[in-house]
Short mmCIF file of C-alpha atoms in Angstrom, two decimals:
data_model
loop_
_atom_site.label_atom_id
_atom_site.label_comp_id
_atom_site.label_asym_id
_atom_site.label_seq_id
_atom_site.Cartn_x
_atom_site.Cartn_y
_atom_site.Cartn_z
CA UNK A 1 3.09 -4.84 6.67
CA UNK A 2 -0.29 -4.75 6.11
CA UNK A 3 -1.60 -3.40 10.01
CA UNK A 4 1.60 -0.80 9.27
CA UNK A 5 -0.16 0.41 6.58
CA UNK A 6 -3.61 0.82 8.31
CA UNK A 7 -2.23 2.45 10.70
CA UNK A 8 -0.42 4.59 9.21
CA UNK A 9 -3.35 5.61 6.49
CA UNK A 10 -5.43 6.20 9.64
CA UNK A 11 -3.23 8.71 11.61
CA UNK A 12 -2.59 10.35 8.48
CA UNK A 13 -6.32 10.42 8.18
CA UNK A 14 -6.93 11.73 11.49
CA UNK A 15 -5.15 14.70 11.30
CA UNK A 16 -6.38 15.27 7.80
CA UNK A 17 -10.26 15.21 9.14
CA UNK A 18 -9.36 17.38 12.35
CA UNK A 19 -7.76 20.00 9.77
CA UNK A 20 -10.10 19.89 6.77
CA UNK A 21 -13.94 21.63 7.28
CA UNK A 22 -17.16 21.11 5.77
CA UNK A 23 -19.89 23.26 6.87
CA UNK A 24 -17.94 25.26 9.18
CA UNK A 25 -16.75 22.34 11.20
CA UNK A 26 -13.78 19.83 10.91
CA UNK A 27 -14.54 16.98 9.11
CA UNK A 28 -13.40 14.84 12.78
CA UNK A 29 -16.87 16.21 14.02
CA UNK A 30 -19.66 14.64 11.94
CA UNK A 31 -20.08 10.76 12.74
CA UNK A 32 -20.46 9.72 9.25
CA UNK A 33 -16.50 10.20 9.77
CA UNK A 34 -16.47 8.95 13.15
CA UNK A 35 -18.05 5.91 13.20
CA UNK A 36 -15.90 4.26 10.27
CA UNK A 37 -13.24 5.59 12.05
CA UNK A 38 -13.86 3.75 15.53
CA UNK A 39 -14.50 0.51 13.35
CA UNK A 40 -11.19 0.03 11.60
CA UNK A 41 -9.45 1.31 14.57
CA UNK A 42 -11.73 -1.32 16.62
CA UNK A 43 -10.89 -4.06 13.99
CA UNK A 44 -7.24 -2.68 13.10
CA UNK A 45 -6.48 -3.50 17.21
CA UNK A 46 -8.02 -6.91 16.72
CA UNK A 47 -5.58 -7.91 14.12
CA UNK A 48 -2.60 -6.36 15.80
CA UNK A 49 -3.64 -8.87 18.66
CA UNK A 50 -3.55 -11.73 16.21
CA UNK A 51 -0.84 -11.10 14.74
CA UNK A 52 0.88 -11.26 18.24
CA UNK A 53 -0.70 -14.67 18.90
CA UNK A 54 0.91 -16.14 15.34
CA UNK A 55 4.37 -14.26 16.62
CA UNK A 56 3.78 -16.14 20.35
CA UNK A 57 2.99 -19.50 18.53
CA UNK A 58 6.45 -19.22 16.82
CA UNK A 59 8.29 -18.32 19.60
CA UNK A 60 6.45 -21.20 21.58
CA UNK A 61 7.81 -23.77 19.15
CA UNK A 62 11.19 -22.60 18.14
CA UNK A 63 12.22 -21.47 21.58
CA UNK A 64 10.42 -23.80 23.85
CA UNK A 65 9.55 -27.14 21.52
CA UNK A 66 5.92 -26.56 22.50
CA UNK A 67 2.78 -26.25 19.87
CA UNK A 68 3.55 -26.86 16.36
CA UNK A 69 3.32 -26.47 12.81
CA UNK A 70 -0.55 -26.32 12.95
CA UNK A 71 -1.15 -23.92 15.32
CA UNK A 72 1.51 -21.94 13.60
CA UNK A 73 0.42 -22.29 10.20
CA UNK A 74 -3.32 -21.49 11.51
CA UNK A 75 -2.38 -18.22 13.24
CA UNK A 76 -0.28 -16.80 10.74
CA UNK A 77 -3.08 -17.86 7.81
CA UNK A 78 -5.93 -16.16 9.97
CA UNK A 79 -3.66 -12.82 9.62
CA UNK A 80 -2.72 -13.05 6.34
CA UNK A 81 -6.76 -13.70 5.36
CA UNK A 82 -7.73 -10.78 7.53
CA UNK A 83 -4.90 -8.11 7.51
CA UNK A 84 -4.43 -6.83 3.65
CA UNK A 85 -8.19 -6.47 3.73
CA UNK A 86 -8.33 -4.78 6.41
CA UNK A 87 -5.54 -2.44 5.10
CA UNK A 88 -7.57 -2.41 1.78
CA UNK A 89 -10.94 -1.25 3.79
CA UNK A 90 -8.96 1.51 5.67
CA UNK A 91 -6.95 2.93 2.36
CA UNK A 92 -10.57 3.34 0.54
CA UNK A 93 -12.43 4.71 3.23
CA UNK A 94 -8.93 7.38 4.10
CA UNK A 95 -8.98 8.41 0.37
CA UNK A 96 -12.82 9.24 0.93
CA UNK A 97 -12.16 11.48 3.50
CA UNK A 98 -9.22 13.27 1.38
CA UNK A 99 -11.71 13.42 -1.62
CA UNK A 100 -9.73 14.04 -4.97
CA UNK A 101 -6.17 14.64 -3.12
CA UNK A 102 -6.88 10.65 -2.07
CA UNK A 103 -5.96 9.47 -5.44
CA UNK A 104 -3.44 11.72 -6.61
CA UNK A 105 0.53 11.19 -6.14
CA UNK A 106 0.67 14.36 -3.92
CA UNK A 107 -0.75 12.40 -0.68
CA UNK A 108 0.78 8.64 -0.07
CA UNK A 109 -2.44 7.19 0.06
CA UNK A 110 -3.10 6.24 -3.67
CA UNK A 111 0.44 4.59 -3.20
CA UNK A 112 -0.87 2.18 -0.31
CA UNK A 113 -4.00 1.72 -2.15
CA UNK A 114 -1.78 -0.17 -4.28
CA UNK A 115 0.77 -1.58 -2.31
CA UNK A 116 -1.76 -3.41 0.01
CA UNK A 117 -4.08 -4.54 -2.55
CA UNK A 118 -0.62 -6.90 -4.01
CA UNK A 119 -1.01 -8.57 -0.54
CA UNK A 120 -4.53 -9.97 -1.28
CA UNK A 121 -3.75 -11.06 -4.81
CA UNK A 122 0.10 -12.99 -4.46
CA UNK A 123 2.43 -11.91 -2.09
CA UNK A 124 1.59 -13.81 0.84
CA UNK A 125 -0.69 -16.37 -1.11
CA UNK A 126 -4.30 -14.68 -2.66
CA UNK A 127 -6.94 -14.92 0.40
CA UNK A 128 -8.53 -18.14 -1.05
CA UNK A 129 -5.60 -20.00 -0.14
CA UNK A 130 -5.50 -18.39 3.35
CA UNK A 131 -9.17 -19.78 3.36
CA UNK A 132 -7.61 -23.38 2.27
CA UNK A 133 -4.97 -23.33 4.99
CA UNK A 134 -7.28 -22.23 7.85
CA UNK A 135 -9.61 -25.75 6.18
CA UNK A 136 -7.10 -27.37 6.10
CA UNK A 137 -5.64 -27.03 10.01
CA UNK A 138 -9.39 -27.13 11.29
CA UNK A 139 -10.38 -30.30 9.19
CA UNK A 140 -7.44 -31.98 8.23
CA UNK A 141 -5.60 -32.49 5.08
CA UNK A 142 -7.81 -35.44 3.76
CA UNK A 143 -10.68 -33.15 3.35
CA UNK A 144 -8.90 -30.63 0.68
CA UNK A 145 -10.50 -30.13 -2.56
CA UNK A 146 -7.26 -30.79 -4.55
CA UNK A 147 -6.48 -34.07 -2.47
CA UNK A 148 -7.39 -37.09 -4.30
#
């Protein structure tokens, strides 16, 4: 949901900053626009690519008994730790670009502001405990804080 999102905010984005001017020049044409731009596309892809890895690990060990719950669990953690932050980043720094029309209900982007900031504070588990499950597959389950 949450590399939808980015992506969606930035192609929205794009053809926002190819439309809108500043200075008698689109607002695609200054780097200060550019350069974020490249980076969250850069680090958008990045996700996308793990996000096939946790999808491969599944299909490895329902479909062909390979892997397991570890590798599983640790994929699909290191998305859900990276993703809605990501999609958080890419929502603030789209609004920016739309100025005041960013936050208001006229352009969808105050509504993903929202919607991806639930993903890093419950739906899929705050980020913390993405943090804990990542631990806990790299160290093992004995070293857990809340073990005994």
């Amino acid at each position: 949901t949450c590399v939808g999102a980015a992506e969606a905010a930035l192609a929205m984005g794009m053809e926002w900053i190819k439309e809108r001017k500043a200075f008698g020049r689109p607002l695609a044409s200054y780097e200060g626009i550019q350069f974020p731009l490249a980076d969250l596309w850069a680090e958008l892809q990045g996700i996308r690519h793990s996000v096939y890895k946790a999808a491969w690990e599944m299909d490895r060990f329902y479909q062909r008994g390979e892997g397991g719950h570890h590798e599983i669990a640790q994929a699909a953690a290191i998305v859900k730790l990276r993703a809605p932050s990501l999609a958080w980043r890419v929502m603030n720094e789209v609004a920016n670009w739309f100025g005041a029309a960013g936050y208001s209900k006229e352009y969808p982007i105050e509504m993903g502001i929202r919607g991806v900031r639930s993903y890093t504070i419950g739906a899929e588990g705050t980020v913390n405990i993405q943090r804990l499950v990542i631990a806990r597959e790299l160290l093992g389950s004995e070293y857990m804080p809340y073990r005994n």
